[in-house]
Structures are given as C-alpha cells and as structure tokens.
Coordinates of C-alpha atoms in Angstrom, one line a residue:
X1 CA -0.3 -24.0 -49.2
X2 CA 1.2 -20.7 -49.9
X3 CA 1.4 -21.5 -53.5
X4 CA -2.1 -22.5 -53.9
X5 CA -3.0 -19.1 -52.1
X6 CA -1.3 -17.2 -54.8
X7 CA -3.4 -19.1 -57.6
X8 CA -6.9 -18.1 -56.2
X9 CA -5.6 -14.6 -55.1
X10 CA -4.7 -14.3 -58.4
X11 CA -8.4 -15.2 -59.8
X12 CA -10.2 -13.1 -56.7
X13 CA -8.0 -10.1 -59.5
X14 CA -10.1 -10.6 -62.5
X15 CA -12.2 -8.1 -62.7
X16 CA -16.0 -9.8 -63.9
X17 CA -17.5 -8.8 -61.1
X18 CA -19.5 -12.5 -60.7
X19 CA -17.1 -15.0 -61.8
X20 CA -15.1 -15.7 -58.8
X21 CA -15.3 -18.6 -56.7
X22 CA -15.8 -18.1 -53.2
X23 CA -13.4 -19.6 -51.2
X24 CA -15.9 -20.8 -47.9
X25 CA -17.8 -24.0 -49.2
X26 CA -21.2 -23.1 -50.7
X27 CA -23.1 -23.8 -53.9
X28 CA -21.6 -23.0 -57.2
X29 CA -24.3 -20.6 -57.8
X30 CA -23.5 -18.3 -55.3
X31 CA -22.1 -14.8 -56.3
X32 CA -18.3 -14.0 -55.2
X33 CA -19.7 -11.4 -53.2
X34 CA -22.4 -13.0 -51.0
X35 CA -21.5 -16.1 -49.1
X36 CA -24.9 -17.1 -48.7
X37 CA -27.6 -15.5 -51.3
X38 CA -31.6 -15.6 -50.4
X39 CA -34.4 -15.5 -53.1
X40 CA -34.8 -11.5 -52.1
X41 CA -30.9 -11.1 -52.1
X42 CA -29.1 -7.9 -53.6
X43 CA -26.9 -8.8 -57.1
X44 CA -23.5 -6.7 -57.4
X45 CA -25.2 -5.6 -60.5
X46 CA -28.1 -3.8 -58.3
X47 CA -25.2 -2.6 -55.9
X48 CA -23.7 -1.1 -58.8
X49 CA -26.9 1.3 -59.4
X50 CA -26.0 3.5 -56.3
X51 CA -23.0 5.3 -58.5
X52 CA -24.8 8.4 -59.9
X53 CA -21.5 8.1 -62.9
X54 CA -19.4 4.6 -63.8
X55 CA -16.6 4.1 -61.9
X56 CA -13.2 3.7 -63.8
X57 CA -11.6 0.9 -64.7
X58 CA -9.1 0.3 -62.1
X59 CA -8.2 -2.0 -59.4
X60 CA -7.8 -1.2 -55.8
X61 CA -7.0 -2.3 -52.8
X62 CA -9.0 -0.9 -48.8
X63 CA -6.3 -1.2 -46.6
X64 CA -8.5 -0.5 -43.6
X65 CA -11.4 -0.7 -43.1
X66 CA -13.6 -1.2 -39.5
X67 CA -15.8 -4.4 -40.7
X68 CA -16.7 -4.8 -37.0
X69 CA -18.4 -1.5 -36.6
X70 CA -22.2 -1.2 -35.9
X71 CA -23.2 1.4 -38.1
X72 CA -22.8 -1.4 -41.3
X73 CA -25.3 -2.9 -39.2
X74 CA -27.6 0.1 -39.2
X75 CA -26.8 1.2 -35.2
X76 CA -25.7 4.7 -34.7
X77 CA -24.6 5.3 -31.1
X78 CA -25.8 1.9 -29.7
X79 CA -29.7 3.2 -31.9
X80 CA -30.7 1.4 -34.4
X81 CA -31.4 3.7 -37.4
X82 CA -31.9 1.3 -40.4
X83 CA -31.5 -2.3 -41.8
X84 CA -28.3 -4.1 -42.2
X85 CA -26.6 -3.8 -45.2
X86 CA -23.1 -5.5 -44.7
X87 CA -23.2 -7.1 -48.0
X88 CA -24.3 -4.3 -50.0
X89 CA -21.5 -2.8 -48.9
X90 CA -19.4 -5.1 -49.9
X91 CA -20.8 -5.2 -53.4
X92 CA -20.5 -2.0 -53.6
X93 CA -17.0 -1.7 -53.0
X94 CA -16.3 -4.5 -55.7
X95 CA -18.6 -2.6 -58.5
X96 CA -15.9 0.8 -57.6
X97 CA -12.8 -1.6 -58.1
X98 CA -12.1 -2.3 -55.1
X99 CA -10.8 -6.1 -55.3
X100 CA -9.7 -6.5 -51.6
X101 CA -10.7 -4.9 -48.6
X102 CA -8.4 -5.6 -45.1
X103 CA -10.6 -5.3 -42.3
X104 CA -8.4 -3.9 -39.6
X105 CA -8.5 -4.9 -36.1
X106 CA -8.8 -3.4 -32.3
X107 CA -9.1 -5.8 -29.5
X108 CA -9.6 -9.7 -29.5
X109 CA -13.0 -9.7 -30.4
X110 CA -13.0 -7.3 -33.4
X111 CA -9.9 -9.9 -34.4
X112 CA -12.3 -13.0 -34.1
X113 CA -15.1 -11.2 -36.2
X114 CA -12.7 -9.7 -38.8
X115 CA -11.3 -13.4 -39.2
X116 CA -14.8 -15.0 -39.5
X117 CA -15.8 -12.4 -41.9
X118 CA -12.0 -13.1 -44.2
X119 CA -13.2 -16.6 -43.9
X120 CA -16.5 -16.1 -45.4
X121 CA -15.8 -13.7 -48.3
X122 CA -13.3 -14.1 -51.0
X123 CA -12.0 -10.2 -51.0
X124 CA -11.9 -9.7 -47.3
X125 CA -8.9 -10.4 -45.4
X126 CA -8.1 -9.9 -41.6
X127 CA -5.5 -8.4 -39.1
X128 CA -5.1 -9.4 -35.5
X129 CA -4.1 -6.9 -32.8
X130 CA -5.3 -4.4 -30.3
X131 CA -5.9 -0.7 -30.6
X132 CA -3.5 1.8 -28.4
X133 CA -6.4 3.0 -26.8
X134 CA -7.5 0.2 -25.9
X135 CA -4.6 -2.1 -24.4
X136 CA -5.9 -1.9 -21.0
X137 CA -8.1 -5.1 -22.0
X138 CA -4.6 -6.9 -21.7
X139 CA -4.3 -5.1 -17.9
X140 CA -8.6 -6.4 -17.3
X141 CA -8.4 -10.0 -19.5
X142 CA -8.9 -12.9 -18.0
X143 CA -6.1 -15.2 -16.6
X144 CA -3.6 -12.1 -17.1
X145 CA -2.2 -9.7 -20.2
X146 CA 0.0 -13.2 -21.3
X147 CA -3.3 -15.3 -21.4
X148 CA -4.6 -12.1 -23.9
X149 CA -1.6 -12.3 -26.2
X150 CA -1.7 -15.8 -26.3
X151 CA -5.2 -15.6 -27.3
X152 CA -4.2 -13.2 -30.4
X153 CA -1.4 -16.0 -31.2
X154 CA -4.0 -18.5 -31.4
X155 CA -5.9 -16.5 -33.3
X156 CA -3.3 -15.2 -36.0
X157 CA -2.2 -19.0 -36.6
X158 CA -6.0 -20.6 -36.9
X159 CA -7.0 -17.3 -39.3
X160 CA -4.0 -19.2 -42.1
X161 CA -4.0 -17.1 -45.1
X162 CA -6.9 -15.2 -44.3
X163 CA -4.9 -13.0 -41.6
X164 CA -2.0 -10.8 -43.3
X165 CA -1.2 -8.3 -40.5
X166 CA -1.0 -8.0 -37.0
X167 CA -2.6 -4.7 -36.4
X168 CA -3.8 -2.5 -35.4
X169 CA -0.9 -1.5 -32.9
X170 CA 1.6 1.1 -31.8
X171 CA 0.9 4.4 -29.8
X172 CA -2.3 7.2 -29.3
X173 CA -1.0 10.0 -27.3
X174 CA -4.3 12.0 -28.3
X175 CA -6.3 9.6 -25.9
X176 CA -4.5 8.7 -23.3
X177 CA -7.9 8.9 -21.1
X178 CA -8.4 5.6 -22.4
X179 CA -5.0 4.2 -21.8
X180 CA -2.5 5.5 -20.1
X181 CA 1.2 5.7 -22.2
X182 CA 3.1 3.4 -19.6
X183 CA 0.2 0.4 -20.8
X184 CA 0.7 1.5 -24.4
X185 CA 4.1 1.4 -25.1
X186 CA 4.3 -2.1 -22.8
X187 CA 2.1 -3.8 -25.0
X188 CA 2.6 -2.1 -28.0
X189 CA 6.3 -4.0 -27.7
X190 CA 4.7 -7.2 -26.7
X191 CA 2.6 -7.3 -29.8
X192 CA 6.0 -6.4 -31.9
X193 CA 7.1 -9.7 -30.5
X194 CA 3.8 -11.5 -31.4
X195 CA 4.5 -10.1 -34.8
X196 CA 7.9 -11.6 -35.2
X197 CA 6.8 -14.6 -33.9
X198 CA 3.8 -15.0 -36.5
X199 CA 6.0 -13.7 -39.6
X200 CA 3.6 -11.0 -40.4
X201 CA 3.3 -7.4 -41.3
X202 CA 2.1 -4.6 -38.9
X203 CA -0.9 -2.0 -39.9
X204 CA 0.9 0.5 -37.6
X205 CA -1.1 3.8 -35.4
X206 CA 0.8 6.5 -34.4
X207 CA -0.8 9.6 -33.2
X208 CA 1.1 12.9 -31.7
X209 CA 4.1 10.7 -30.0
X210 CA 6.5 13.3 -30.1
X211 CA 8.9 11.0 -31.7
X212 CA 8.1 7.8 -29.8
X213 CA 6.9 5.7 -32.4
X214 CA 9.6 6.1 -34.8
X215 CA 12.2 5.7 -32.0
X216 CA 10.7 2.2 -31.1
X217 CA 10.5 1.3 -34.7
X218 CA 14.1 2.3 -35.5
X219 CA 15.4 0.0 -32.8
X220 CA 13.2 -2.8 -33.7
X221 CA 13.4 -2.2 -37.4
X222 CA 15.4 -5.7 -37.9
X223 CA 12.5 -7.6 -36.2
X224 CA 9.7 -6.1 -38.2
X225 CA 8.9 -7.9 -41.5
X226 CA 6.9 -4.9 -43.2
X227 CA 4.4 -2.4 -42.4
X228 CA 2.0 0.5 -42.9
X229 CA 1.5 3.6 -41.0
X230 CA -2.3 3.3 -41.0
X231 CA -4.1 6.6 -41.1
X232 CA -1.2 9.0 -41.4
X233 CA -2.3 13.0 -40.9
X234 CA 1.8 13.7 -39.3
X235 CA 3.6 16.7 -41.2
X236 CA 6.3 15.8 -44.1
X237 CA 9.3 15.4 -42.1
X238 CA 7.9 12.7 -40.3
X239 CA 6.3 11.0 -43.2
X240 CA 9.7 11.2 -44.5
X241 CA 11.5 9.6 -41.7
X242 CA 9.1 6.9 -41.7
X243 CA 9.5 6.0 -45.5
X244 CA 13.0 5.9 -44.7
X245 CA 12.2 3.1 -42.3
X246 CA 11.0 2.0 -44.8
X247 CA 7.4 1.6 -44.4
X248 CA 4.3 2.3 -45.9
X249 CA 2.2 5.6 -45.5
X250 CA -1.5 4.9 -45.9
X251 CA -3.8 7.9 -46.5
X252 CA -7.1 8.4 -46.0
X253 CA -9.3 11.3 -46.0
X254 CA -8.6 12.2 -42.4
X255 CA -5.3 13.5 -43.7
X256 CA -7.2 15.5 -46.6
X257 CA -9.0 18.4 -44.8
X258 CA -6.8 20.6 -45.2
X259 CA -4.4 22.1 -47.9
X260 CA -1.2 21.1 -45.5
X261 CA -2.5 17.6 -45.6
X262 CA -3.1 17.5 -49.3
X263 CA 0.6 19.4 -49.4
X264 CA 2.2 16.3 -47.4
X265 CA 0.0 13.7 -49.3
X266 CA 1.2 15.1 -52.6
X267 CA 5.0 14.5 -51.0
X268 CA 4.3 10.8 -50.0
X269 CA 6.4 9.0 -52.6
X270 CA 4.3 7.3 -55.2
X271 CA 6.0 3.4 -54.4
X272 CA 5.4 4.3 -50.7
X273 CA 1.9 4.9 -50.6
X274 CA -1.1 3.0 -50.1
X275 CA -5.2 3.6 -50.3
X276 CA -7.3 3.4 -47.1
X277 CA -11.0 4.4 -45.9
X278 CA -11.0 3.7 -42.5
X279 CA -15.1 2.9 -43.1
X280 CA -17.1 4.0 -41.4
X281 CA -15.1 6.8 -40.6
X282 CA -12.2 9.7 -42.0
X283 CA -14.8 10.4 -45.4
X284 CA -13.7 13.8 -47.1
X285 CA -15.5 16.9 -45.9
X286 CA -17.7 17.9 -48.3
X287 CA -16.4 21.7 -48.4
X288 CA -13.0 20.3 -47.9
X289 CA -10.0 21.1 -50.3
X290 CA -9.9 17.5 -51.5
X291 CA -13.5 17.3 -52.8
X292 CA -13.1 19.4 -55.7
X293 CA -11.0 16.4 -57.5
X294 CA -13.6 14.0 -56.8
X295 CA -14.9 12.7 -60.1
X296 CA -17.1 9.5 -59.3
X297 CA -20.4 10.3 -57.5
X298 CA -22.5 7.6 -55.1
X299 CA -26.1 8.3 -54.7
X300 CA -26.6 8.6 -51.3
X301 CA -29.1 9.2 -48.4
X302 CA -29.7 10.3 -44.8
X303 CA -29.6 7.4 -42.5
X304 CA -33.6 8.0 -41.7
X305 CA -34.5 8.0 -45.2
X306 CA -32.3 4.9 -45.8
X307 CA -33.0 2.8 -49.4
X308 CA -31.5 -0.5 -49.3
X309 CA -28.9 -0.7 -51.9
X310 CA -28.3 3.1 -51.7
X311 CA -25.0 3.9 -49.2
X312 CA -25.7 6.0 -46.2
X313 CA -24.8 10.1 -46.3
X314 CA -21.5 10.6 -44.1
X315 CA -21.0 7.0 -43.7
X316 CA -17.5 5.7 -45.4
X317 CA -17.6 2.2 -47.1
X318 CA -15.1 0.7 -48.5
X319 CA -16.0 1.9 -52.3
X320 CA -14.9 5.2 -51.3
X321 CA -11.6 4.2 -51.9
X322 CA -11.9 5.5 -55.3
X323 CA -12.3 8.6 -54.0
X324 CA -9.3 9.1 -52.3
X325 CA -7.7 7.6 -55.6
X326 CA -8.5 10.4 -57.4
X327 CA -7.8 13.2 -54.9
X328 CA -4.3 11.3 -54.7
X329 CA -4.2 11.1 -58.3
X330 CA -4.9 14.9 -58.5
X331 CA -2.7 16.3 -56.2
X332 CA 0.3 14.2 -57.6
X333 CA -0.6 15.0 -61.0
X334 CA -0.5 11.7 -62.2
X335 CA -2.8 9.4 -64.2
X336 CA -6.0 7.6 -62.0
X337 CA -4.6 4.2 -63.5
X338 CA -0.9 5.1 -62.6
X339 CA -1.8 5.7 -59.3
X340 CA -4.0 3.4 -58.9
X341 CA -1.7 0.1 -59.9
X342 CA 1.1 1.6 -58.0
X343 CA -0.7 1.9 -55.0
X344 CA -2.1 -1.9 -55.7
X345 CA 1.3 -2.7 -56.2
X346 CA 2.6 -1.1 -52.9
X347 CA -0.3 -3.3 -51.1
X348 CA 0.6 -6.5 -52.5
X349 CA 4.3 -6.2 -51.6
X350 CA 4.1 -5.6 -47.9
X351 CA 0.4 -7.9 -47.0
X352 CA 0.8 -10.2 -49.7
X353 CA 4.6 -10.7 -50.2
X354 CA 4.0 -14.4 -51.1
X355 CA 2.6 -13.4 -54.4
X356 CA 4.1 -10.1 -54.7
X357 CA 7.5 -12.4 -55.7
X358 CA 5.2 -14.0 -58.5
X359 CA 3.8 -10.9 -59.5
X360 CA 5.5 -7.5 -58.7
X361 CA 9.2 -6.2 -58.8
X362 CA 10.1 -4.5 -55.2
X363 CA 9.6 -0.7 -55.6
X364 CA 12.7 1.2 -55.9
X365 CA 13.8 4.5 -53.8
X366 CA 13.9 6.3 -57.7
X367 CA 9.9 6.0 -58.0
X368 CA 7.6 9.2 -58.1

C-alpha cells in the first residue's frame, strides 16, 4: 500500500549509511546498498574513501540520472575501457548524501532496466517514457506506435511504487536528425495521455522549441499532475514562465558553464528548484565559472588507469550531486543545508506526493 510505502521511504531517510533494509528479498546481512554482496564485495565504508575531504552532512536527492548507460559498465563508445562498477557507484552516491537517486528513462528498454534496477535497490527509483529523439521507435515498434505505448502502460503499472515519473518526454529541436518534430510532438502528446492515465508526474525535456513546449503544457496544464523540466540551460524568461506553470526547474551542470547560466540558476526560485546530474554526463567544466564554489573533492582517475573504488575522471555519478549543491548554494548565497533540504523538499513534493502530505508543507510562491 501507499501507506506502507511512506513508512519504509521514510527509513531509506536515515542517514547510517548500513542500516537500511533493502526492500528486494535477500539475507538480513546484506548492506542497503548492494542487493547481493560477494566475499570480495566493496563496503559503502570503502566507497566512502574516494572523497579526498568529508562530505557535509546533508541529504539529497539525483533527480536524473542515466543508470542504463554503458560507461557505469566500463564501455566507452561501444570499447570496453575498465571493470564494472555499478555498485560502487551507487555507494558512492549514498556516502555524499545522496539518499535517492531517479534513474530517468529513454525508450522501452532503458524503462525495463531502470525498473529492474528500482526493484533491486532501496534508493533507486524509476521513470517510464521515451526520449524526443528517439520517438521514431513508436513509428519502427513492433505491432504499431499503440502496441509501444501500451507496452510503457504495462510497464508503469507492474513497476508499483518503484516508478514515480513518466519521463523522459516532451520536445528536442536541437536533433531533429534523429526525429523529425511532426513524430515528436505526436507522441510527446500521446505520452501526456499515458501520464494522466497512470497518475504520475512528468520528468519533462525541452530543448530550443521556440515556445512549443510551454504552449503544449499551458493547454494541457489541467491534465498534468506535476513535473520537472529536466536539464534546464533556457534563459530566465522562460525559466520564469515555466515556474509559473508551475513546475519544477532541475539544474545540472550543463546549465553552469557559463556566467549567464549561473545568472539564471541564481534566479530559479529556491521552492522551485531541484538537484540533478544527468550521470554520466553534464559534469562541471573544470575551468568553468561554477567550479570555483566547489568545496567537496573526489579522488579520481583516467578511465585507463582505473582503481576500483576510485570514480572515473570526466565521468558524472550520482554523488556529484553535491557538487552542484554547493555551486547552487553559492550563487544564491544561501546556506549548503538550506539549500539542500529545500531542494529535498521540492523533490518529495512533486515524485513523492504520497509522503510529501505526511511530511512537507506545499512550497509557497513567497519562498527565496
């Protein structure tokens, strides 16, 4: 039940990093963080060695993050470079404070993996949907684009609990060699539907639409239960409007290259924002604006010299989340833990609204 969700969501927040019980059936001596753990297994404890300084004492929530991806399997462009080290990364994330990671979906199959993965590890949670840019596997699918979808309903029901977004969907006009507009905006409407029909929240892409995106959800603002613009870099106007629809802006360091992005992250009202990696990918440039305010270092390597337990050089993971915490923090000029709760908060409220009404008060328009 919903109610029994909220109980053991609530425990997966306590922050001793070994206590938790893991939610798949296994042995009550396995670690929260590893579903399965062999004699030469990784702790979190070991995981927790790769920060070159301690992390803070916050909580924090991923609110994307590419858990399908090969390169947390060690392949770089289809080469494989080193060992898997899924978990580690994982524990790694926990160790920063990062208490939930959302692994955000593209097509069918990266929805089936992101579910089996939610299903397996305590923290982890899934989204259902396919990627702009890649909607033309509705046009290709088997038995027909209404077979797809249906597969994706089926998918969003069976996941229960585990899946709390449909996502990601909406419109790319940057790559529209991938897929064309006209197949875009058809079943970017058809997954609004499959949204209303499931009752769920939307992790939301919108990139260079002149104005489409917001137009589509303005007229089908009624239908949509909640969402988040996932990896916003627009300008502040429409970062505005959108907050005025009354979503979510999610930032990660994709939109802090450059001064103007740090300018319209700064604006992104405080009850309005959320955290986001986008691992493996959108890490802060090194001699980027934003890197100056990082205060928490990872040891790293290059992916040829890799160390198992040691995160890979230009590879995001899901700890990094801290990171853009306290560029966020920085630029607002606002206290780490400030930020860091009201961006928890913000999370809660539109994935988890079931125990957001046990546990958080609504944000108001009056916030920071």
């Amino acid at each position: 039940s919903r109610r029994l969700s909220c109980v053991l969501l609530a425990l997966i927040n306590l922050r001793t990093a070994s206590t938790l019980v893991p939610l798949s059936p296994s042995p009550p001596t396995h670690s929260l963080l590893q579903p399965s753990v062999s004699a030469s297994a990784p702790t979190p404890q070991r995981a927790a060695s790769s920060m070159s300084s301690s992390a803070p004492d916050v909580r924090l929530i991923d609110c994307c993050v590419n858990l399908a991806d090969d390169m947390f399997q060690g392949r770089y462009n289809d080469k494989q470079k080193h060992d898997p080290d899924f978990d580690l990364v994982l524990e790694r994330a926990t160790a920063a404070g990062v208490q939930r990671m959302i692994g955000v979906s593209g097509s069918l199959s990266d929805s089936q993996h992101s579910i089996k993965v939610a299903k397996e590890w305590p923290n982890v949670f899934a989204t259902v949907g396919v990627h702009p840019t890649r909607c033309t596997e509705f046009e290709e699918a088997e038995g027909g684009g209404d077979e797809h979808l249906g597969r994706l309903l089926a998918l969003a029901k069976e996941g229960g609990d585990r899946v709390v977004a449909i996502g990601e969907i909406g419109l790319d006009y940057d790559r529209t060699q991938f897929c064309d507009k006209d197949v875009q905006m058809k079943w970017f409407l058809r997954q609004l539907e499959l949204a209303k029909d499931v009752k769920l929240p939307i992790i939301f892409h919108n990139r260079n639409t002149g104005g489409d995106f917001e137009r589509v959800v303005r007229e089908h603002r009624e239908d949509i239960s909640g969402g988040v613009v996932h990896s916003f870099t627009g300008d502040v106007s429409e970062m505005q409007a959108l907050c005025d629809l009354g979503l979510y802006i999610g930032i990660n360091g994709c939109a802090l290259k450059t001064e103007e992005g740090l300018e319209m992250a700064r604006q992104v009202p405080l009850n309005r924002l959320v955290l986001e990696t986008d691992a493996p990918w959108c890490g802060l440039r090194p001699s980027g604006p934003a890197t100056k305010h990082v205060k928490t270092k990872f040891a790293e390597v290059k992916r040829d010299k890799f160390v198992h337990g040691t995160m890979v050089k230009d590879r995001q993971e899901p700890a990094h989340t801290l990171h853009i915490a306290e560029v966020l923090a920085a630029v607002k000029g606002v206290e780490l833990s400030e930020l860091a709760e009201a961006t928890y908060a913000n999370t809660i409220n539109v994935l988890f609204p079931a125990e957001a009404a046990y546990t958080f008060p609504a944000p108001s328009r009056g916030a920071r």
